[in-house]
Short mmCIF file of C-alpha atoms in Angstrom, two decimals:
data_model
loop_
_atom_site.label_atom_id
_atom_site.label_comp_id
_atom_site.label_asym_id
_atom_site.label_seq_id
_atom_site.Cartn_x
_atom_site.Cartn_y
_atom_site.Cartn_z
CA MET A 131 90.52 120.38 125.82
CA ILE A 132 87.19 121.50 124.41
CA LYS A 133 88.88 122.75 121.24
CA VAL A 134 90.61 119.41 120.71
CA GLN A 135 87.33 117.53 121.10
CA LYS A 136 85.58 119.97 118.77
CA GLY A 137 88.36 119.48 116.22
CA LYS A 138 87.98 115.69 116.41
CA MET A 139 84.21 115.93 116.03
CA TYR A 140 84.35 118.16 112.95
CA SER A 141 87.19 116.11 111.46
CA LEU A 142 85.13 112.94 111.83
CA LEU A 143 82.14 114.63 110.16
CA TYR A 144 84.24 115.78 107.22
CA ALA A 145 85.88 112.36 106.98
CA PHE A 146 82.43 110.74 106.92
CA PHE A 147 81.51 112.96 103.96
CA ILE A 148 84.63 111.74 102.12
CA PHE A 149 83.74 108.16 103.09
CA LEU A 150 80.32 108.50 101.43
CA SER A 151 81.79 110.20 98.36
CA SER A 152 84.46 107.50 98.04
CA PHE A 153 81.83 104.79 98.41
CA TYR A 154 80.26 106.13 95.23
CA PHE A 155 83.29 107.11 93.12
CA VAL A 156 85.94 104.48 93.96
CA PRO A 157 84.17 101.51 92.27
CA LEU A 158 83.66 103.65 89.14
CA TYR A 159 87.36 104.55 88.67
CA ILE A 160 88.60 101.48 86.79
CA TYR A 161 90.67 102.90 83.92
CA GLY A 162 93.77 105.06 83.60
CA ASP A 163 96.44 104.28 86.18
CA GLN A 164 93.85 102.57 88.36
CA GLN A 165 93.57 99.62 85.99
CA PHE A 166 97.20 98.80 86.78
CA TYR A 167 96.59 99.11 90.53
CA ILE A 168 93.54 96.85 90.23
CA ASP A 169 95.56 94.36 88.18
CA PHE A 170 98.30 94.35 90.83
CA TYR A 171 95.82 93.92 93.69
CA ASP A 172 93.96 91.07 91.99
CA ASN A 173 96.77 89.15 90.28
CA CYS A 174 100.04 89.44 92.21
CA PHE A 175 99.34 87.40 95.33
CA PHE A 176 98.72 83.89 94.08
CA PRO A 177 100.74 80.94 95.48
CA ASN A 178 104.12 80.43 93.78
CA THR A 179 104.07 84.04 92.55
CA ASP A 180 106.93 86.43 93.25
CA SER A 181 104.58 89.13 94.49
CA PHE A 182 107.17 91.91 94.77
CA GLU A 183 108.51 91.25 91.28
CA CYS A 184 104.92 91.27 90.03
CA TYR A 185 104.45 94.58 91.85
CA ASN A 186 107.50 95.98 90.05
CA VAL A 187 106.23 94.77 86.67
CA LYS A 188 102.62 95.89 87.08
CA LEU A 189 103.27 99.33 88.60
CA GLY A 190 106.87 100.00 87.57
CA THR A 191 107.93 100.74 91.14
CA GLN A 192 110.08 99.30 93.92
CA GLU A 193 108.87 101.43 96.85
CA PRO A 194 108.13 98.80 99.51
CA LEU A 195 105.55 100.39 101.84
CA TYR A 196 102.55 100.37 99.50
CA PHE A 197 103.36 96.75 98.63
CA ILE A 198 103.39 95.83 102.34
CA LEU A 199 100.06 97.58 102.96
CA VAL A 200 98.42 95.73 100.08
CA TRP A 201 99.96 92.44 101.22
CA ILE A 202 98.34 92.96 104.64
CA MET A 203 94.98 93.73 103.01
CA LYS A 204 95.20 90.59 100.89
CA PHE A 205 96.21 88.51 103.91
CA PHE A 206 92.97 89.54 105.63
CA ASN A 207 91.05 89.17 102.35
CA ILE A 208 89.90 92.81 102.32
CA ASP A 209 88.35 94.04 99.09
CA ARG A 210 90.41 96.68 97.26
CA ASN A 211 87.55 99.17 97.10
CA ILE A 212 87.13 98.96 100.88
CA PHE A 213 90.88 99.47 101.29
CA ILE A 214 90.82 102.65 99.17
CA ILE A 215 87.63 103.99 100.76
CA LEU A 216 89.08 103.58 104.25
CA SER A 217 92.41 105.15 103.23
CA ASN A 218 90.53 108.14 101.75
CA THR A 219 88.61 108.52 105.00
CA LEU A 220 91.81 108.41 107.05
CA PHE A 221 93.54 110.86 104.72
CA SER A 222 90.74 113.43 105.02
CA TYR A 223 90.52 112.97 108.80
CA LEU A 224 94.26 113.59 109.27
CA LEU A 225 94.16 116.62 106.97
CA CYS A 226 91.31 118.16 108.97
CA MET A 227 92.97 117.38 112.31
CA ASN A 228 96.14 119.14 111.18
CA ILE A 229 94.11 122.20 110.21
CA PHE A 230 92.38 122.24 113.59
CA LYS A 231 95.75 121.85 115.30
CA TYR A 232 97.64 124.62 113.48
CA TYR A 233 95.04 126.96 111.97
CA ARG A 234 93.43 129.04 114.71
CA VAL A 235 91.44 131.52 112.59
CA ASP A 236 88.12 130.11 113.79
CA TYR A 237 85.69 131.90 111.52
CA THR A 238 87.44 130.85 108.28
CA ARG A 239 88.69 127.42 109.34
CA ASN A 240 85.66 125.45 108.13
CA THR A 241 85.60 127.44 104.88
CA LEU A 242 89.24 126.47 104.30
CA ILE A 243 88.51 122.80 105.01
CA ILE A 244 85.54 122.70 102.61
CA LEU A 245 87.57 124.35 99.85
CA LEU A 246 90.38 121.82 100.42
CA LEU A 247 88.15 118.74 100.51
CA THR A 248 86.64 119.76 97.17
CA ASN A 249 89.98 120.85 95.71
CA TYR A 250 91.13 119.35 92.41
CA TYR A 251 94.46 118.14 93.80
CA PHE A 252 92.80 116.59 96.83
CA ILE A 253 90.31 114.77 94.57
CA VAL A 254 93.19 113.51 92.40
CA LEU A 255 94.85 112.10 95.51
CA LEU A 256 91.63 110.38 96.61
CA PHE A 257 90.93 108.59 93.34
CA ALA A 258 94.01 108.61 91.10
CA ALA A 259 97.40 109.24 92.78
CA GLU A 260 97.17 106.24 95.08
CA ARG A 261 100.73 105.73 96.35
CA LEU A 262 101.26 109.48 96.71
CA LYS A 263 98.18 109.64 98.93
CA PHE A 264 99.63 107.03 101.29
CA SER A 265 102.87 108.97 101.39
CA LEU A 266 100.98 112.13 102.38
CA ILE A 267 99.09 110.19 105.06
CA PHE A 268 102.40 109.52 106.79
CA ILE A 269 103.50 113.14 106.33
CA LEU A 270 100.25 114.27 107.97
CA LEU A 271 100.94 111.86 110.85
CA TYR A 272 104.41 113.38 111.17
CA LEU A 273 102.90 116.87 111.41
CA LEU A 274 100.08 115.87 113.76
CA LEU A 275 101.90 113.82 116.38
CA SER A 276 104.27 115.16 119.02
CA SER A 277 106.41 112.08 119.66
CA LYS A 278 110.18 112.65 119.55
CA TYR A 279 110.36 109.66 117.18
CA LYS A 280 107.82 111.08 114.72
CA ILE A 281 110.52 111.54 112.05
CA ILE A 282 109.95 107.82 111.43
CA TYR A 283 106.65 108.75 109.76
CA TYR A 284 108.50 110.86 107.21
CA VAL A 285 110.84 107.94 106.52
CA LEU A 286 107.75 105.80 105.93
CA ALA A 287 106.39 108.49 103.60
CA ILE A 288 109.50 108.18 101.42
CA LEU A 289 109.17 104.38 101.47
CA ALA A 290 105.61 104.84 100.20
CA HIS A 291 106.58 107.27 97.44
CA ILE A 292 110.13 108.39 96.68
CA GLN A 293 108.92 111.78 95.45
CA SER A 294 108.17 112.70 99.07
CA PHE A 295 111.91 113.35 99.17
CA PHE A 296 111.09 116.64 97.41
CA LEU A 297 109.84 117.87 100.79
CA SER A 298 113.04 116.88 102.59
CA PHE A 299 114.34 120.46 102.95
CA TYR A 300 111.12 121.47 104.74
CA ILE A 301 111.32 118.49 107.09
CA VAL A 302 114.98 119.19 107.86
CA PHE A 303 114.13 122.82 108.57
CA LEU A 304 111.33 121.81 110.97
CA GLU A 305 113.56 119.31 112.78
CA LEU A 306 116.58 121.62 113.12
CA ARG A 307 114.44 124.38 114.62
CA LYS A 308 113.88 122.21 117.68
CA ILE A 309 117.61 121.71 118.35
CA LYS A 310 119.44 124.36 120.38
CA LYS A 311 123.04 123.11 120.28
CA ILE A 312 124.96 124.02 117.13
CA TRP A 313 127.06 120.84 117.06
CA LEU A 314 123.93 118.72 117.37
CA LYS A 315 122.35 120.59 114.45
CA PHE A 316 125.35 119.75 112.26
CA PHE A 317 125.27 116.15 113.45
CA MET A 318 121.54 115.82 112.65
CA LEU A 319 122.07 117.48 109.27
CA ALA A 320 124.82 115.01 108.43
CA LEU A 321 122.73 112.08 109.66
CA ILE A 322 119.70 113.14 107.62
CA GLY A 323 121.95 113.59 104.58
CA LEU A 324 123.36 110.08 105.09
CA ILE A 325 119.88 108.58 105.39
CA GLY A 326 118.82 110.44 102.25
CA ALA A 327 121.85 109.13 100.36
CA ILE A 328 121.04 105.56 101.44
CA PHE A 329 117.46 105.94 100.21
CA ILE A 330 118.63 107.31 96.87
CA LEU A 331 121.19 104.50 96.51
CA PHE A 332 118.65 101.84 97.48
CA LEU A 333 116.07 103.15 95.00
CA SER A 334 118.51 104.41 92.36
CA GLU A 335 117.22 102.03 89.68
CA HIS A 336 113.65 103.03 90.43
CA ILE A 337 114.53 106.75 90.37
CA SER A 338 116.33 106.34 87.04
CA HIS A 339 113.31 104.56 85.59
CA LYS A 340 110.95 107.31 86.77
CA VAL A 341 113.14 110.08 85.37
CA GLU A 342 113.20 108.31 82.00
CA ALA A 343 109.45 107.74 82.12
CA TYR A 344 108.44 111.24 83.17
CA GLY A 345 111.37 113.31 81.99
CA GLY A 346 111.46 113.18 78.21
CA ASP A 347 112.91 116.50 77.10
CA GLY A 348 112.25 118.06 80.48
CA GLY A 349 109.29 119.26 82.45
CA SER A 350 106.38 120.91 80.66
CA MET A 351 105.88 124.64 81.10
CA GLY A 352 102.59 123.83 82.84
CA SER A 353 104.37 121.85 85.56
CA VAL A 354 107.03 124.55 86.00
CA VAL A 355 104.55 127.45 86.08
CA LYS A 356 102.20 125.80 88.56
CA THR A 357 105.06 124.82 90.88
CA LEU A 358 106.58 128.31 90.81
CA PHE A 359 103.13 129.87 91.24
CA PHE A 360 102.43 127.99 94.48
CA ILE A 361 105.95 128.49 95.86
CA ILE A 362 105.93 132.24 95.14
CA LEU A 363 102.51 132.54 96.79
CA SER A 364 103.88 130.64 99.80
CA CYS A 365 106.74 133.15 100.10
CA LEU A 366 104.37 136.12 99.77
CA TYR A 367 101.96 134.84 102.42
CA SER A 368 104.67 133.74 104.85
CA LYS A 369 107.08 136.64 104.12
CA ASN A 370 109.83 134.09 104.66
CA ILE A 371 112.54 133.48 102.06
CA LYS A 372 113.29 130.07 103.66
CA ILE A 373 110.14 128.75 101.96
CA LEU A 374 111.78 129.40 98.60
CA ILE A 375 115.12 127.91 99.66
CA CYS A 376 113.43 124.75 100.93
CA ALA A 377 111.52 124.48 97.64
CA ILE A 378 114.71 123.99 95.58
CA PRO A 379 114.12 120.20 95.10
CA LEU A 380 110.53 120.87 93.96
CA ILE A 381 111.56 123.62 91.54
CA VAL A 382 114.37 121.52 90.05
CA ALA A 383 111.99 118.55 89.70
CA SER A 384 109.42 120.71 87.90
CA PHE A 385 112.08 121.57 85.26
CA LEU A 386 113.18 117.94 84.86
CA LEU A 387 109.94 115.97 85.15
CA ASP A 388 106.75 116.39 83.16
CA VAL A 389 104.52 115.16 85.98
CA GLU A 390 101.62 116.72 87.88
CA ARG A 391 102.73 115.24 91.20
CA VAL A 392 105.35 117.98 91.56
CA ALA A 393 102.61 120.61 91.36
CA ILE A 394 100.60 118.64 93.95
CA PHE A 395 103.52 118.84 96.38
CA ALA A 396 103.91 122.56 95.66
CA PHE A 397 100.20 123.10 96.28
CA PHE A 398 100.37 121.39 99.67
CA VAL A 399 103.44 123.47 100.57
CA PHE A 400 101.27 126.52 99.81
CA ILE A 401 98.40 125.21 101.95
CA GLY A 402 100.83 124.27 104.73
CA THR A 403 102.16 127.82 104.67
CA ILE A 404 98.65 129.27 104.98
CA VAL A 405 97.76 126.93 107.84
CA TYR A 406 101.06 127.19 109.72
CA HIS A 407 101.22 130.99 109.52
CA LYS A 408 97.49 131.24 110.34
CA LYS A 409 96.66 133.50 107.41
CA ARG A 410 93.07 134.62 106.94
CA ILE A 411 91.28 133.69 103.74
CA ASP A 412 91.53 136.90 101.78
CA ILE A 413 89.94 137.54 98.38
CA LEU A 414 92.96 136.26 96.42
CA LEU A 415 93.26 133.04 98.43
CA PHE A 416 89.49 132.44 98.28
CA PHE A 417 89.37 132.68 94.48
CA ILE A 418 92.48 130.54 94.02
CA LEU A 419 90.96 127.78 96.14
CA LEU A 420 87.53 128.22 94.55
CA TYR A 421 89.06 127.86 91.08
CA PHE A 422 90.63 124.52 91.98
CA SER A 423 87.39 123.35 93.61
CA LEU A 424 85.46 124.12 90.42
CA LYS A 425 88.19 122.38 88.41
CA SER A 426 87.47 119.14 90.29
CA ILE A 427 83.92 118.97 88.88
CA ASP A 428 85.02 117.90 85.40
CA PHE A 429 87.38 115.34 86.93
CA LEU A 430 84.50 113.75 88.89
CA ILE A 431 82.18 113.85 85.86
CA ASN A 432 84.85 112.03 83.83
CA ILE A 433 85.04 109.30 86.47
CA VAL A 434 81.28 108.72 86.20
CA LYS A 435 81.20 108.86 82.37
CA PHE A 436 84.49 107.24 81.39
CA GLY A 437 85.84 105.41 84.45
CA SER A 438 88.85 107.74 84.68
CA GLY A 439 89.32 111.34 85.75
CA TYR A 440 91.87 111.99 82.99
CA ILE A 441 90.57 111.96 79.43
#
């Protein structure tokens, strides 16, 4: 009980740090992809406006959950910056709580959290990859809660960002581990496959648009190398070939799509492996995480100077 309370206390402290950081950086990030999100937030909810169609036009997406969240914020007349600051705070709190739940190496736990909260990919999620962040919030809820209905949170994650489907093999693996009866495992596998097919069918036009937008002649070597790098590290640290098998959707996506989001997913698979298997922070892991923390500095400087992390 004491450990749980200690975890909550530290998680709140770390979340408060992200709250203060977001309070400074969020109003400054007004260009890049964020200008389209700002445009959507400010101009798609007037009377006699087809708000969802406007959402599709402004952001080029049909995923409904982010639209619903923004609609709720607009209904209560909540400023967009406040909305993003609060979501960043919640995201960091849930990330820390998951680490305190699964990672029991006490003397390196806070070091791991600090390196993650300053990590380049985490910073990108806070200030640039907005819908992906909301998707990961629901994935973190799925991992944190113990309800037998928690799979619903993963469904919501996909409704927030279709690329969360890249993690489907991992989620299926986690769910099937809990089931003892063989016939029930096959039934659940078929059911999950059916649900996945319905999602793909429902969002087929959106998926096709994204593949055309991000695909081009295929994924860049940078996207492929980074994805493979994190997945191979995950296998080495876990000593479990299932990590590689479950990463098939991510690896295929890295070859097809020239988009950094695939590498972000692969990075969080790597971190999830470290946390779940309770691996100590060795020299290699420390310098990998330190490198990505240092990489975030230029991104934050760009936000201050140019209003966008990507230049």
